[in-house]
mmCIF file of C-alpha atoms in Angstrom:
data_model
loop_
_atom_site.group_PDB
_atom_site.id
_atom_site.type_symbol
_atom_site.label_atom_id
_atom_site.label_comp_id
_atom_site.label_asym_id
_atom_site.label_seq_id
_atom_site.Cartn_x
_atom_site.Cartn_y
_atom_site.Cartn_z
ATOM 1 C CA UNK K 1 -59.629 -124.110 135.849
ATOM 2 C CA UNK K 2 -56.827 -121.440 135.183
ATOM 3 C CA UNK K 3 -54.526 -123.704 135.636
ATOM 4 C CA UNK K 4 -51.181 -123.952 138.257
ATOM 5 C CA UNK K 5 -48.122 -123.011 135.941
ATOM 6 C CA UNK K 6 -47.239 -120.396 134.366
ATOM 7 C CA UNK K 7 -44.597 -120.388 131.450
ATOM 8 C CA UNK K 8 -41.606 -118.053 132.005
ATOM 9 C CA UNK K 9 -39.481 -116.281 129.699
ATOM 10 C CA UNK K 10 -36.504 -118.781 129.887
ATOM 11 C CA UNK K 11 -39.336 -121.773 128.841
ATOM 12 C CA UNK K 12 -39.389 -123.232 132.506
ATOM 13 C CA UNK K 13 -42.775 -123.123 134.313
ATOM 14 C CA UNK K 14 -43.357 -122.476 137.843
ATOM 15 C CA UNK K 15 -46.139 -122.403 139.674
ATOM 16 C CA UNK K 16 -48.322 -119.372 139.637
ATOM 17 C CA UNK K 17 -48.656 -118.817 143.033
ATOM 18 C CA UNK K 18 -44.541 -118.887 143.710
ATOM 19 C CA UNK K 19 -44.543 -116.705 140.470
ATOM 20 C CA UNK K 20 -46.836 -113.941 142.009
ATOM 21 C CA UNK K 21 -47.230 -114.511 145.465
ATOM 22 C CA UNK K 22 -50.559 -112.681 147.150
ATOM 23 C CA UNK K 23 -50.189 -110.692 150.501
ATOM 24 C CA UNK K 24 -51.164 -113.133 153.294
ATOM 25 C CA UNK K 25 -53.132 -110.932 155.511
ATOM 26 C CA UNK K 26 -52.472 -112.147 158.392
ATOM 27 C CA UNK K 27 -49.138 -112.381 158.185
ATOM 28 C CA UNK K 28 -49.131 -108.820 157.229
ATOM 29 C CA UNK K 29 -51.144 -108.235 160.325
ATOM 30 C CA UNK K 30 -49.000 -110.194 162.900
ATOM 31 C CA UNK K 31 -45.504 -108.304 161.539
ATOM 32 C CA UNK K 32 -44.087 -105.404 163.432
ATOM 33 C CA UNK K 33 -44.975 -102.211 161.926
ATOM 34 C CA UNK K 34 -41.992 -100.062 163.750
ATOM 35 C CA UNK K 35 -40.114 -98.609 160.969
ATOM 36 C CA UNK K 36 -35.711 -99.189 160.790
ATOM 37 C CA UNK K 37 -34.496 -96.288 160.421
ATOM 38 C CA UNK K 38 -30.782 -95.181 158.805
ATOM 39 C CA UNK K 39 -31.459 -91.755 160.016
ATOM 40 C CA UNK K 40 -34.533 -90.937 161.592
ATOM 41 C CA UNK K 41 -36.657 -88.790 160.644
ATOM 42 C CA UNK K 42 -35.522 -88.931 156.689
ATOM 43 C CA UNK K 43 -34.235 -92.101 155.903
ATOM 44 C CA UNK K 44 -35.857 -94.799 156.541
ATOM 45 C CA UNK K 45 -33.904 -98.693 155.913
ATOM 46 C CA UNK K 46 -34.732 -100.177 152.528
ATOM 47 C CA UNK K 47 -36.223 -97.283 150.983
ATOM 48 C CA UNK K 48 -36.097 -94.968 147.943
ATOM 49 C CA UNK K 49 -36.019 -91.024 149.399
ATOM 50 C CA UNK K 50 -36.145 -88.210 146.739
ATOM 51 C CA UNK K 51 -35.697 -84.393 148.217
ATOM 52 C CA UNK K 52 -36.634 -81.739 146.189
ATOM 53 C CA UNK K 53 -37.412 -78.380 146.988
ATOM 54 C CA UNK K 54 -36.799 -74.749 144.970
ATOM 55 C CA UNK K 55 -33.078 -74.238 143.531
ATOM 56 C CA UNK K 56 -29.979 -73.167 146.269
ATOM 57 C CA UNK K 57 -32.104 -73.879 149.009
ATOM 58 C CA UNK K 58 -29.520 -76.027 151.000
ATOM 59 C CA UNK K 59 -30.245 -79.633 149.646
ATOM 60 C CA UNK K 60 -26.779 -80.708 149.036
ATOM 61 C CA UNK K 61 -25.857 -78.929 152.709
ATOM 62 C CA UNK K 62 -28.382 -81.299 154.668
ATOM 63 C CA UNK K 63 -27.606 -84.549 152.695
ATOM 64 C CA UNK K 64 -23.829 -84.035 153.107
ATOM 65 C CA UNK K 65 -25.052 -83.115 156.984
ATOM 66 C CA UNK K 66 -26.821 -86.292 156.905
ATOM 67 C CA UNK K 67 -24.337 -88.353 155.110
ATOM 68 C CA UNK K 68 -21.708 -87.072 157.905
ATOM 69 C CA UNK K 69 -23.832 -87.655 160.671
ATOM 70 C CA UNK K 70 -25.127 -91.331 159.578
ATOM 71 C CA UNK K 71 -21.346 -92.057 159.253
ATOM 72 C CA UNK K 72 -20.588 -91.099 162.516
ATOM 73 C CA UNK K 73 -23.092 -92.822 164.208
ATOM 74 C CA UNK K 74 -24.994 -89.443 164.960
ATOM 75 C CA UNK K 75 -28.423 -88.509 165.605
ATOM 76 C CA UNK K 76 -30.635 -86.135 163.708
ATOM 77 C CA UNK K 77 -32.545 -83.169 165.176
ATOM 78 C CA UNK K 78 -32.833 -84.470 168.401
ATOM 79 C CA UNK K 79 -33.913 -87.977 167.091
ATOM 80 C CA UNK K 80 -32.111 -91.291 168.911
ATOM 81 C CA UNK K 81 -28.534 -91.842 167.539
ATOM 82 C CA UNK K 82 -28.321 -95.561 166.066
ATOM 83 C CA UNK K 83 -26.627 -98.222 166.998
ATOM 84 C CA UNK K 84 -23.528 -97.777 165.455
ATOM 85 C CA UNK K 85 -22.216 -95.494 162.219
ATOM 86 C CA UNK K 86 -22.215 -96.904 158.809
ATOM 87 C CA UNK K 87 -20.351 -96.738 155.513
ATOM 88 C CA UNK K 88 -22.323 -94.045 153.137
ATOM 89 C CA UNK K 89 -21.518 -93.765 149.636
ATOM 90 C CA UNK K 90 -21.992 -90.083 148.957
ATOM 91 C CA UNK K 91 -22.176 -89.516 144.605
ATOM 92 C CA UNK K 92 -21.556 -85.928 144.063
ATOM 93 C CA UNK K 93 -22.320 -84.695 140.516
ATOM 94 C CA UNK K 94 -22.512 -81.368 141.388
ATOM 95 C CA UNK K 95 -20.217 -79.554 144.098
ATOM 96 C CA UNK K 96 -16.536 -78.771 143.830
ATOM 97 C CA UNK K 97 -14.314 -80.590 146.316
ATOM 98 C CA UNK K 98 -12.294 -77.491 147.553
ATOM 99 C CA UNK K 99 -14.856 -74.381 146.863
ATOM 100 C CA UNK K 100 -17.699 -76.513 148.541
ATOM 101 C CA UNK K 101 -17.606 -79.830 150.344
ATOM 102 C CA UNK K 102 -14.273 -78.775 152.318
ATOM 103 C CA UNK K 103 -15.639 -75.617 153.102
ATOM 104 C CA UNK K 104 -19.371 -77.181 153.932
ATOM 105 C CA UNK K 105 -17.345 -79.746 156.148
ATOM 106 C CA UNK K 106 -15.132 -77.348 157.778
ATOM 107 C CA UNK K 107 -18.145 -74.808 158.621
ATOM 108 C CA UNK K 108 -19.775 -78.265 160.422
ATOM 109 C CA UNK K 109 -16.872 -78.893 162.409
ATOM 110 C CA UNK K 110 -15.613 -81.744 160.822
ATOM 111 C CA UNK K 111 -12.203 -82.482 159.546
ATOM 112 C CA UNK K 112 -10.509 -85.213 157.604
ATOM 113 C CA UNK K 113 -10.257 -87.667 161.245
ATOM 114 C CA UNK K 114 -14.021 -87.039 161.171
ATOM 115 C CA UNK K 115 -14.823 -88.620 157.992
ATOM 116 C CA UNK K 116 -13.614 -92.315 158.198
ATOM 117 C CA UNK K 117 -17.082 -93.903 157.221
ATOM 118 C CA UNK K 118 -17.876 -91.564 154.604
ATOM 119 C CA UNK K 119 -16.597 -92.253 151.087
ATOM 120 C CA UNK K 120 -16.769 -89.667 148.514
ATOM 121 C CA UNK K 121 -16.951 -89.696 145.124
ATOM 122 C CA UNK K 122 -16.621 -86.263 143.124
ATOM 123 C CA UNK K 123 -17.997 -86.599 139.726
ATOM 124 C CA UNK K 124 -17.435 -90.269 138.911
ATOM 125 C CA UNK K 125 -17.509 -91.674 135.283
ATOM 126 C CA UNK K 126 -20.591 -93.601 136.300
ATOM 127 C CA UNK K 127 -22.971 -94.983 133.112
ATOM 128 C CA UNK K 128 -26.191 -93.239 133.477
ATOM 129 C CA UNK K 129 -28.238 -94.124 136.545
ATOM 130 C CA UNK K 130 -31.133 -94.965 134.642
ATOM 131 C CA UNK K 131 -29.633 -97.577 132.364
ATOM 132 C CA UNK K 132 -28.521 -100.915 133.460
ATOM 133 C CA UNK K 133 -25.052 -100.745 133.483
ATOM 134 C CA UNK K 134 -24.962 -97.468 135.603
ATOM 135 C CA UNK K 135 -26.772 -99.673 138.133
ATOM 136 C CA UNK K 136 -24.974 -102.557 137.923
ATOM 137 C CA UNK K 137 -21.804 -100.226 138.456
ATOM 138 C CA UNK K 138 -23.171 -98.181 141.466
ATOM 139 C CA UNK K 139 -24.403 -101.130 143.014
ATOM 140 C CA UNK K 140 -20.804 -102.672 142.539
ATOM 141 C CA UNK K 141 -19.393 -99.476 144.480
ATOM 142 C CA UNK K 142 -21.599 -99.360 147.283
ATOM 143 C CA UNK K 143 -20.845 -103.217 147.777
ATOM 144 C CA UNK K 144 -17.368 -102.851 148.016
ATOM 145 C CA UNK K 145 -17.014 -100.156 150.525
ATOM 146 C CA UNK K 146 -20.155 -101.868 152.294
ATOM 147 C CA UNK K 147 -22.800 -98.702 151.958
ATOM 148 C CA UNK K 148 -26.383 -98.603 154.268
ATOM 149 C CA UNK K 149 -26.599 -95.737 152.974
ATOM 150 C CA UNK K 150 -26.147 -94.144 148.955
ATOM 151 C CA UNK K 151 -26.445 -90.536 148.486
ATOM 152 C CA UNK K 152 -26.875 -89.193 144.754
ATOM 153 C CA UNK K 153 -26.472 -85.618 144.329
ATOM 154 C CA UNK K 154 -27.837 -83.863 141.913
ATOM 155 C CA UNK K 155 -29.699 -87.188 140.391
ATOM 156 C CA UNK K 156 -30.685 -85.329 137.410
ATOM 157 C CA UNK K 157 -26.767 -85.267 136.651
ATOM 158 C CA UNK K 158 -26.767 -88.844 136.709
ATOM 159 C CA UNK K 159 -29.470 -90.103 134.111
ATOM 160 C CA UNK K 160 -29.286 -89.594 130.746
ATOM 161 C CA UNK K 161 -32.910 -88.904 129.788
ATOM 162 C CA UNK K 162 -34.542 -85.615 129.574
ATOM 163 C CA UNK K 163 -35.248 -84.450 133.327
ATOM 164 C CA UNK K 164 -38.933 -83.498 132.902
ATOM 165 C CA UNK K 165 -39.402 -86.980 130.963
ATOM 166 C CA UNK K 166 -41.430 -89.902 132.862
ATOM 167 C CA UNK K 167 -39.119 -92.653 131.502
ATOM 168 C CA UNK K 168 -36.182 -91.144 132.544
ATOM 169 C CA UNK K 169 -37.380 -91.766 135.923
ATOM 170 C CA UNK K 170 -39.113 -95.028 135.248
ATOM 171 C CA UNK K 171 -35.549 -96.591 133.758
ATOM 172 C CA UNK K 172 -34.214 -95.198 137.165
ATOM 173 C CA UNK K 173 -36.465 -96.777 139.523
ATOM 174 C CA UNK K 174 -36.193 -100.071 137.154
ATOM 175 C CA UNK K 175 -32.756 -100.375 137.455
ATOM 176 C CA UNK K 176 -31.088 -98.041 140.118
ATOM 177 C CA UNK K 177 -33.985 -97.316 142.011
#
Protein backbone atom coordinates (compact mmCIF):
# COMPACT_ATOMS: atom_id res chain seq x y z
CA UNK A 1 0.00 0.00 0.00
CA UNK A 2 1.42 3.35 -1.02
CA UNK A 3 -0.90 5.26 1.31
CA UNK A 4 -3.90 7.43 0.64
CA UNK A 5 -2.74 10.70 2.14
CA UNK A 6 0.02 13.12 1.20
CA UNK A 7 1.44 15.56 3.76
CA UNK A 8 1.23 19.12 2.45
CA UNK A 9 3.58 21.96 3.31
CA UNK A 10 1.17 23.44 5.84
CA UNK A 11 0.97 20.11 7.71
CA UNK A 12 -2.52 19.25 6.48
CA UNK A 13 -3.07 15.94 4.79
CA UNK A 14 -5.26 15.50 1.76
CA UNK A 15 -6.12 12.45 -0.23
CA UNK A 16 -3.53 11.82 -2.92
CA UNK A 17 -6.17 11.59 -5.61
CA UNK A 18 -7.50 15.02 -4.66
CA UNK A 19 -4.07 16.61 -4.49
CA UNK A 20 -2.79 15.05 -7.71
CA UNK A 21 -5.73 14.06 -9.88
CA UNK A 22 -5.08 12.04 -13.01
CA UNK A 23 -6.94 12.62 -16.25
CA UNK A 24 -10.17 10.72 -16.67
CA UNK A 25 -9.87 9.53 -20.26
CA UNK A 26 -13.62 9.07 -20.77
CA UNK A 27 -14.33 12.61 -19.56
CA UNK A 28 -11.57 13.99 -21.76
CA UNK A 29 -12.95 12.24 -24.85
CA UNK A 30 -16.51 13.38 -24.03
CA UNK A 31 -15.58 17.06 -23.76
CA UNK A 32 -16.07 19.30 -26.78
CA UNK A 33 -12.93 19.98 -28.80
CA UNK A 34 -13.91 23.38 -30.16
CA UNK A 35 -11.55 26.17 -29.19
CA UNK A 36 -12.92 29.33 -27.60
CA UNK A 37 -11.35 32.41 -29.19
CA UNK A 38 -10.77 35.96 -28.05
CA UNK A 39 -9.32 36.88 -31.46
CA UNK A 40 -9.44 34.04 -33.97
CA UNK A 41 -6.99 32.76 -35.27
CA UNK A 42 -4.35 34.38 -33.03
CA UNK A 43 -5.60 34.50 -29.43
CA UNK A 44 -7.43 31.53 -27.94
CA UNK A 45 -9.19 32.09 -24.61
CA UNK A 46 -7.39 30.96 -21.49
CA UNK A 47 -3.99 30.54 -23.08
CA UNK A 48 -0.66 32.31 -23.06
CA UNK A 49 0.38 33.41 -26.55
CA UNK A 50 3.85 34.64 -27.44
CA UNK A 51 4.44 36.51 -30.66
CA UNK A 52 8.06 36.73 -31.70
CA UNK A 53 10.02 37.61 -34.81
CA UNK A 54 12.98 39.60 -35.96
CA UNK A 55 13.08 43.22 -34.73
CA UNK A 56 11.10 45.92 -36.54
CA UNK A 57 8.78 43.70 -38.58
CA UNK A 58 5.54 44.96 -37.00
CA UNK A 59 4.77 42.90 -33.86
CA UNK A 60 3.66 45.97 -31.91
CA UNK A 61 1.61 47.25 -34.82
CA UNK A 62 -0.10 43.87 -35.26
CA UNK A 63 -0.83 43.50 -31.54
CA UNK A 64 -2.18 47.05 -31.33
CA UNK A 65 -4.58 46.29 -34.16
CA UNK A 66 -5.60 43.00 -32.53
CA UNK A 67 -6.15 44.81 -29.23
CA UNK A 68 -8.31 47.52 -30.81
CA UNK A 69 -10.36 45.02 -32.83
CA UNK A 70 -11.00 42.84 -29.77
CA UNK A 71 -11.96 45.91 -27.75
CA UNK A 72 -14.43 46.90 -30.48
CA UNK A 73 -15.80 43.40 -31.09
CA UNK A 74 -14.40 43.27 -34.63
CA UNK A 75 -13.12 40.13 -36.32
CA UNK A 76 -9.63 39.55 -37.71
CA UNK A 77 -8.54 38.46 -41.19
CA UNK A 78 -12.07 37.57 -42.29
CA UNK A 79 -12.75 35.33 -39.27
CA UNK A 80 -16.08 35.72 -37.49
CA UNK A 81 -16.59 38.65 -35.17
CA UNK A 82 -16.81 37.83 -31.47
CA UNK A 83 -20.22 37.98 -29.81
CA UNK A 84 -19.38 41.29 -28.16
CA UNK A 85 -16.52 43.72 -27.53
CA UNK A 86 -14.12 42.90 -24.71
CA UNK A 87 -12.01 45.08 -22.47
CA UNK A 88 -8.35 44.83 -23.44
CA UNK A 89 -5.47 45.89 -21.21
CA UNK A 90 -2.43 46.89 -23.28
CA UNK A 91 0.72 47.18 -21.15
CA UNK A 92 3.31 49.00 -23.22
CA UNK A 93 6.96 49.25 -22.23
CA UNK A 94 8.17 50.20 -25.71
CA UNK A 95 6.11 52.70 -27.70
CA UNK A 96 5.82 56.46 -27.25
CA UNK A 97 2.15 57.46 -26.90
CA UNK A 98 2.41 60.56 -29.10
CA UNK A 99 5.07 59.42 -31.57
CA UNK A 100 3.95 55.81 -32.03
CA UNK A 101 0.59 54.92 -30.53
CA UNK A 102 -1.54 57.89 -31.61
CA UNK A 103 0.03 57.87 -35.07
CA UNK A 104 -0.62 54.13 -35.53
CA UNK A 105 -4.18 54.31 -34.26
CA UNK A 106 -4.93 57.28 -36.52
CA UNK A 107 -3.46 55.44 -39.52
CA UNK A 108 -5.79 52.51 -38.70
CA UNK A 109 -8.72 54.94 -38.80
CA UNK A 110 -9.38 55.04 -35.04
CA UNK A 111 -9.79 58.05 -32.79
CA UNK A 112 -10.52 58.61 -29.10
CA UNK A 113 -14.23 57.76 -29.44
CA UNK A 114 -13.35 54.33 -30.87
CA UNK A 115 -11.18 53.22 -27.96
CA UNK A 116 -13.58 53.01 -25.01
CA UNK A 117 -12.76 49.39 -24.16
CA UNK A 118 -9.00 49.66 -24.72
CA UNK A 119 -7.15 50.32 -21.45
CA UNK A 120 -3.61 51.43 -22.26
CA UNK A 121 -0.76 51.59 -19.75
CA UNK A 122 2.22 53.46 -21.15
CA UNK A 123 5.54 52.66 -19.45
CA UNK A 124 3.82 51.64 -16.21
CA UNK A 125 5.71 51.40 -12.93
CA UNK A 126 4.85 47.73 -12.45
CA UNK A 127 7.21 45.41 -10.63
CA UNK A 128 8.98 42.91 -12.89
CA UNK A 129 6.58 40.34 -14.32
CA UNK A 130 8.97 37.51 -13.51
CA UNK A 131 8.28 38.24 -9.82
CA UNK A 132 5.40 37.49 -7.50
CA UNK A 133 4.83 41.22 -6.88
CA UNK A 134 4.69 42.05 -10.60
CA UNK A 135 2.21 39.24 -11.21
CA UNK A 136 0.04 40.43 -8.33
CA UNK A 137 0.06 44.01 -9.64
CA UNK A 138 -0.75 43.01 -13.22
CA UNK A 139 -3.60 40.75 -12.14
CA UNK A 140 -4.95 43.52 -9.90
CA UNK A 141 -4.94 46.03 -12.78
CA UNK A 142 -6.44 43.53 -15.25
CA UNK A 143 -9.20 42.55 -12.82
CA UNK A 144 -9.96 46.16 -11.89
CA UNK A 145 -10.64 46.87 -15.58
CA UNK A 146 -12.38 43.55 -16.28
CA UNK A 147 -9.88 42.75 -19.02
CA UNK A 148 -10.53 39.68 -21.17
CA UNK A 149 -7.15 40.09 -22.87
CA UNK A 150 -3.83 41.45 -21.62
CA UNK A 151 -1.11 42.41 -24.10
CA UNK A 152 2.42 43.04 -22.80
CA UNK A 153 4.63 44.85 -25.30
CA UNK A 154 7.66 44.20 -25.12
CA UNK A 155 7.95 41.40 -22.58
CA UNK A 156 11.75 41.55 -22.40
CA UNK A 157 11.42 45.03 -20.87
CA UNK A 158 8.89 43.81 -18.32
CA UNK A 159 11.13 41.24 -16.63
CA UNK A 160 14.18 41.71 -14.42
CA UNK A 161 16.06 38.54 -15.36
CA UNK A 162 18.41 38.24 -18.33
CA UNK A 163 16.50 37.94 -21.62
CA UNK A 164 18.43 34.89 -22.81
CA UNK A 165 18.15 32.88 -19.58
CA UNK A 166 15.60 30.10 -19.10
CA UNK A 167 15.11 31.01 -15.43
CA UNK A 168 13.76 34.43 -16.44
CA UNK A 169 11.02 32.91 -18.56
CA UNK A 170 10.28 30.09 -16.10
CA UNK A 171 9.84 32.71 -13.37
CA UNK A 172 7.61 34.77 -15.67
CA UNK A 173 5.48 31.74 -16.45
CA UNK A 174 5.26 30.63 -12.80
CA UNK A 175 4.27 34.06 -11.54
CA UNK A 176 2.47 35.87 -14.35
CA UNK A 177 1.98 33.62 -17.35
